[in-house]
Short mmCIF file of C-alpha atoms in Angstrom, two decimals:
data_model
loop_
_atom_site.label_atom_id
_atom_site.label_comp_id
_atom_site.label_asym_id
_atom_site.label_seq_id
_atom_site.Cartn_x
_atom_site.Cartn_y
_atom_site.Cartn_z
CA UNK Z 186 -6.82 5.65 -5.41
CA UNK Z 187 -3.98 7.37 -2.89
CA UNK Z 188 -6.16 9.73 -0.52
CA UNK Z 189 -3.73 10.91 1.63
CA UNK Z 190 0.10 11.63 0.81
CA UNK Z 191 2.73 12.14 3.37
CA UNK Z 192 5.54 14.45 4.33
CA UNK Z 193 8.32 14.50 4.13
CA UNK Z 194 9.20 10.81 2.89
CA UNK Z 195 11.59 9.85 5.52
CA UNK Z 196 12.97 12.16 8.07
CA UNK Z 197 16.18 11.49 10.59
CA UNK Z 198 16.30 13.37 14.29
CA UNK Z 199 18.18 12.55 17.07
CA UNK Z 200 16.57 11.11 20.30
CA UNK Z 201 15.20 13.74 22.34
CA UNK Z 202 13.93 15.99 19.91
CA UNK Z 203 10.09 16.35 18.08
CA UNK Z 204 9.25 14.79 15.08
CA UNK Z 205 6.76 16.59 12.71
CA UNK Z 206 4.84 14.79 9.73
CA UNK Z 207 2.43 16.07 7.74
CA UNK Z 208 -0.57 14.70 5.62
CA UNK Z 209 -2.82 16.13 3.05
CA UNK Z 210 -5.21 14.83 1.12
CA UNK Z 211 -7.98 15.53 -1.45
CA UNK Z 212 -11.31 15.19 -0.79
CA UNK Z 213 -13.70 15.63 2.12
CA UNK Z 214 -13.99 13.20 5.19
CA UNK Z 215 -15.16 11.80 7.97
CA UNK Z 216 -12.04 11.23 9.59
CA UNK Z 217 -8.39 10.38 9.59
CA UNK Z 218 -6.24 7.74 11.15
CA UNK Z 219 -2.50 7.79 11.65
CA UNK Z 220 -1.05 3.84 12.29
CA UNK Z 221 2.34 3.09 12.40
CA UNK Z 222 4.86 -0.03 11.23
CA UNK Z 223 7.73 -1.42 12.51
CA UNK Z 224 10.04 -2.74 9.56
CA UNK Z 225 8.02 -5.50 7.41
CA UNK Z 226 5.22 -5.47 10.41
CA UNK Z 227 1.15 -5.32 10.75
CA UNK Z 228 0.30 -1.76 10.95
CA UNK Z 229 -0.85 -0.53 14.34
CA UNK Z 230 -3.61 2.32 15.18
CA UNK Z 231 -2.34 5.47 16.71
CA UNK Z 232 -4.95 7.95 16.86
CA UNK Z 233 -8.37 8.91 15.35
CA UNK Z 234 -9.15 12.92 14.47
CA UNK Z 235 -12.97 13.87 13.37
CA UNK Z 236 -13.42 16.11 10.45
CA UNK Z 237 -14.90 18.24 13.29
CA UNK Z 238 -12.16 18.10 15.36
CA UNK Z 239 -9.33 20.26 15.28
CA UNK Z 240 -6.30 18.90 17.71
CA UNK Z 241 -6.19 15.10 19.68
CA UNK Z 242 -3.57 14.27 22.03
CA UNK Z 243 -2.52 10.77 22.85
CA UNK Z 244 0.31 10.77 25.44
CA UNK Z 245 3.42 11.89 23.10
CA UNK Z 246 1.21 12.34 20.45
CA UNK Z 247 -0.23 15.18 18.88
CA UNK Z 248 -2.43 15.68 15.92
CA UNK Z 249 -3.78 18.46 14.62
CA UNK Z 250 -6.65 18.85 11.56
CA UNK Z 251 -7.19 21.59 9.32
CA UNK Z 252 -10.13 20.61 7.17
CA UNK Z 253 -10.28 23.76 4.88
CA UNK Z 254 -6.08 23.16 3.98
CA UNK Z 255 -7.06 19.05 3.51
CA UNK Z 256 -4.34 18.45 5.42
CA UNK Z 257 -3.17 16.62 9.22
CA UNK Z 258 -0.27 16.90 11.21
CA UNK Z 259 1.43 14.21 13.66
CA UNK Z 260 3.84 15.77 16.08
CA UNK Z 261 5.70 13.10 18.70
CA UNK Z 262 7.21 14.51 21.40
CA UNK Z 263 10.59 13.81 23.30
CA UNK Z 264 11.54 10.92 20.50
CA UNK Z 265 12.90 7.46 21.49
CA UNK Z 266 15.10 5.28 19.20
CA UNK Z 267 11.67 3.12 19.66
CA UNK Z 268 9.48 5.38 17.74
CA UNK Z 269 11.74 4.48 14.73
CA UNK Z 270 9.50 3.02 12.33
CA UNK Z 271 7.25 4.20 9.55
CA UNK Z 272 3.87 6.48 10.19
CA UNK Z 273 0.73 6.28 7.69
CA UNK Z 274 -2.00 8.59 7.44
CA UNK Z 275 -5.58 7.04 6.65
CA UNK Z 276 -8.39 8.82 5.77
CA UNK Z 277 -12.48 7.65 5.88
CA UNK Z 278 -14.77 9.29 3.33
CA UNK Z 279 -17.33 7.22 4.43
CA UNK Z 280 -17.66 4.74 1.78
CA UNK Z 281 -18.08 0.93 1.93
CA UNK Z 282 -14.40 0.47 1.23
CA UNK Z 283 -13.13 1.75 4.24
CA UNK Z 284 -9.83 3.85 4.49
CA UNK Z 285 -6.73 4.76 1.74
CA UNK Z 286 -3.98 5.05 3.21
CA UNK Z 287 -0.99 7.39 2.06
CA UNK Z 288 3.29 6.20 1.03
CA UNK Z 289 3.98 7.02 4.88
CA UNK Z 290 6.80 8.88 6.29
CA UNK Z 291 9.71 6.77 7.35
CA UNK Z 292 11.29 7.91 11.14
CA UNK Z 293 14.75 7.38 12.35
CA UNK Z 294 15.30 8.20 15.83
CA UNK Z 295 19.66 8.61 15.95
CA UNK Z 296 20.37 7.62 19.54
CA UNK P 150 -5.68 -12.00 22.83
CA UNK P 151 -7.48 -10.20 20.12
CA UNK P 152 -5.70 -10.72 16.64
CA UNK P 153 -5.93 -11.00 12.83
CA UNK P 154 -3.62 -14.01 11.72
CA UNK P 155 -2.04 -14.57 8.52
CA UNK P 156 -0.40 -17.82 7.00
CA UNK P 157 2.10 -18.15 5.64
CA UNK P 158 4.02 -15.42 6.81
CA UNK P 159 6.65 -15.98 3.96
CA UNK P 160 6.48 -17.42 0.05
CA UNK P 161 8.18 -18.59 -2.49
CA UNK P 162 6.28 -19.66 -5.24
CA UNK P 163 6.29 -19.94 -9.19
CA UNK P 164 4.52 -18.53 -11.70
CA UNK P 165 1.01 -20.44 -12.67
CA UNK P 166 0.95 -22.37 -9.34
CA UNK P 167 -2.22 -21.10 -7.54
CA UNK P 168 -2.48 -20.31 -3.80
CA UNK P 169 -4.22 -19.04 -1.29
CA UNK P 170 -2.99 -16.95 1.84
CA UNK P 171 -5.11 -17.53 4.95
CA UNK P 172 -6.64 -15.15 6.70
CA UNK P 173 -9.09 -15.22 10.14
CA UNK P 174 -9.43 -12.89 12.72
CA UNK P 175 -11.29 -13.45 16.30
CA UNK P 176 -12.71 -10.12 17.18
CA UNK P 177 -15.98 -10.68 15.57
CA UNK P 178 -15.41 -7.96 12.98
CA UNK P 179 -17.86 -7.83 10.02
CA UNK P 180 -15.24 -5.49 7.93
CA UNK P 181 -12.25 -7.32 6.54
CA UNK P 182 -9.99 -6.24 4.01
CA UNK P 183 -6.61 -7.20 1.68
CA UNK P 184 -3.84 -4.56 0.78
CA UNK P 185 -0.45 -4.86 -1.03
CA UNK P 186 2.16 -3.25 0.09
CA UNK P 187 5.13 -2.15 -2.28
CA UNK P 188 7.79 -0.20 -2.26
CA UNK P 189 7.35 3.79 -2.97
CA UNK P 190 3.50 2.82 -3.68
CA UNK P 191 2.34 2.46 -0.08
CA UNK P 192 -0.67 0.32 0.60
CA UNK P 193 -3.30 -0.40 -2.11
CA UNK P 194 -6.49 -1.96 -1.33
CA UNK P 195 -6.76 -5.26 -2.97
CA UNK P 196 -10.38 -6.52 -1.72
CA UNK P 197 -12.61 -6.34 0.78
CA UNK P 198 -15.56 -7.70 2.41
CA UNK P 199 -18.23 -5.99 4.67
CA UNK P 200 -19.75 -8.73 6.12
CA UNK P 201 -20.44 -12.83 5.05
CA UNK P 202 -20.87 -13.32 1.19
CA UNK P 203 -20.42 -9.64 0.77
CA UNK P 204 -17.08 -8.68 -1.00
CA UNK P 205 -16.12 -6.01 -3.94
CA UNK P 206 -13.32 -5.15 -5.92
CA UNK P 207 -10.84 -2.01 -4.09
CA UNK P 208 -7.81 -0.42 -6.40
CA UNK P 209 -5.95 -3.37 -7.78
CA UNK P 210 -8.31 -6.68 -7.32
CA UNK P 211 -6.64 -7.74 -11.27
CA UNK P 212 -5.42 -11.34 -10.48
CA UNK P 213 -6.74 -12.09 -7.03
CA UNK P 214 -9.90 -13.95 -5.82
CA UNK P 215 -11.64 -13.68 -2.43
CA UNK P 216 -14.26 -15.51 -0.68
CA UNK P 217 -16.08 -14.99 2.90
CA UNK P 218 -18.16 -17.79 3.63
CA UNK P 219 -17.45 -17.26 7.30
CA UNK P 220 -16.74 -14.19 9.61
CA UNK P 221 -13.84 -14.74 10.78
CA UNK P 222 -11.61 -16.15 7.79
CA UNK P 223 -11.07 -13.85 4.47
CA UNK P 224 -8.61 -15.93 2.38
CA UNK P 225 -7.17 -14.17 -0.58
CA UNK P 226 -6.78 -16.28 -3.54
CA UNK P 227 -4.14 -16.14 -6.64
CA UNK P 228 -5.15 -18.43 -9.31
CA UNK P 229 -2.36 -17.77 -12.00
CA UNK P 230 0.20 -15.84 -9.86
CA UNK P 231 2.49 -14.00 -12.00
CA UNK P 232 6.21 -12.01 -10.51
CA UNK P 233 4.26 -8.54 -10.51
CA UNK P 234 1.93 -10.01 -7.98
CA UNK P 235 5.45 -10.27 -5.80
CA UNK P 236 4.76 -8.01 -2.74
CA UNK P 237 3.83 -7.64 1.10
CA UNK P 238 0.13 -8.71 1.58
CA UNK P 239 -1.40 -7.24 4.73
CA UNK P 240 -5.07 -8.65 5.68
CA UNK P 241 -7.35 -6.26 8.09
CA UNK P 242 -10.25 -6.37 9.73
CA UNK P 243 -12.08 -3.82 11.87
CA UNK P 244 -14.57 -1.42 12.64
CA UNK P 245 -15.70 2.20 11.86
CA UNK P 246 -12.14 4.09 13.48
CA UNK P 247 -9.73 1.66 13.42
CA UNK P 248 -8.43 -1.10 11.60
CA UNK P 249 -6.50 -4.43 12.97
CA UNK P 250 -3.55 -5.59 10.77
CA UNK P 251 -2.14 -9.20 10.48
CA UNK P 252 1.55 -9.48 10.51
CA UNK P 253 2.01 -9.58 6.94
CA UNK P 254 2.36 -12.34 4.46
CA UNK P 255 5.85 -11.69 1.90
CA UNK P 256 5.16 -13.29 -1.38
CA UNK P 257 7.96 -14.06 -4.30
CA UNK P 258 6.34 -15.33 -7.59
CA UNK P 259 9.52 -16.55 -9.67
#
């Protein structure tokens, strides 16, 4: 079943500028994993956030967790056209299955 | 170089005629996993496998087979495919905070 849902579904900025996407989700976890994909690509690992953690940073990357809201934020800073791609939040409840993973947010970077 | 490989990448098949899409990674992970990717539905866990002769059913297993006799290779297996099994298949493996995806496997079932 979809754990996590993204938004918005696809957002357009111009180079330069921060990119915001958020993800919420519906039941309690152990933590959650943004990856991203370049068009019709394997999905790559970003960052991991703890349900007892409350912001990461990964050089451009930002991620902030607000476990009472259910919900996750991924902020890149100072966009390239090369961050163009798509961006999935993952959550892990802790089960045998591993993680569900949301629609994703779709980035274009205008250079 | 560490890496989950998938073959074949792409597929054009008919209905009825089984196949099977490779998968083995060499990172010595005992989690593996399949997802589906389609469009507006994101991925969907398929199967997946937590270590040798261990494997169980995730959202949408209808139609697919799976076996891990060995670590490293997690083939995923379509007996009958049918067109609504046309889609992106994505194999995984990994452990606990982070999962390694193959390139991606595009299947067409006419």
């Amino acid at each position: 079943s979809q754990q996590g849902e993204e938004d918005p579904q696809a957002l357009s900025i111009q180079e330069g500028e921060n990119a915001t996407m958020n993800c919420s989700y519906k039941t309690s976890i152990n933590n959650l994993q943004w990856y991203r994909q370049n068009s019709g690509r394997g999905l790559v690992h970003l960052i991991l956030i703890r349900s007892n953690e409350r912001e990461k940073h990964s050089g451009r990357l930002r991620v902030t967790l607000d476990t009472s809201k259910k919900s996750s934020s991924l902020l890149i800073t100072a966009s390239r056209a090369a961050d163009t791609a798509s961006y999935f939040c993952a959550t892990d409840v802790g089960g045998a299955d591993g993680l569900t993973f949301g629609k994703g947010t779709h980035l274009i970077i205008q250079p | 170089e560490a890496q989950v490989t998938q073959n074949p990448r792409y597929l054009i098949t008919v209905t009825g005629k089984k196949l099977t899409v490779t998968c083995s990674q060499n990172m010595n992970h005992e989690y593996m996993s399949w997802y589906r990717q389609d469009p507006g539905l994101g991925l969907r866990q398929i199967y997946y496998s937590m270590n040798v002769e261990v494997t169980d059913k995730g959202d949408v297993p209808e139609g697919y087979k799976v076996s891990r006799k060995e670590k490293r290779n997690f083939p995923l297996i379509l007996e009958s495919p049918s067109p609504n099994q046309t889609s992106l298949y994505f194999c995984a493996s990994g452990v606990v905070g982070e999962l390694f995806f193959g390139e991606g496997s595009r299947l067409t079932v006419l």
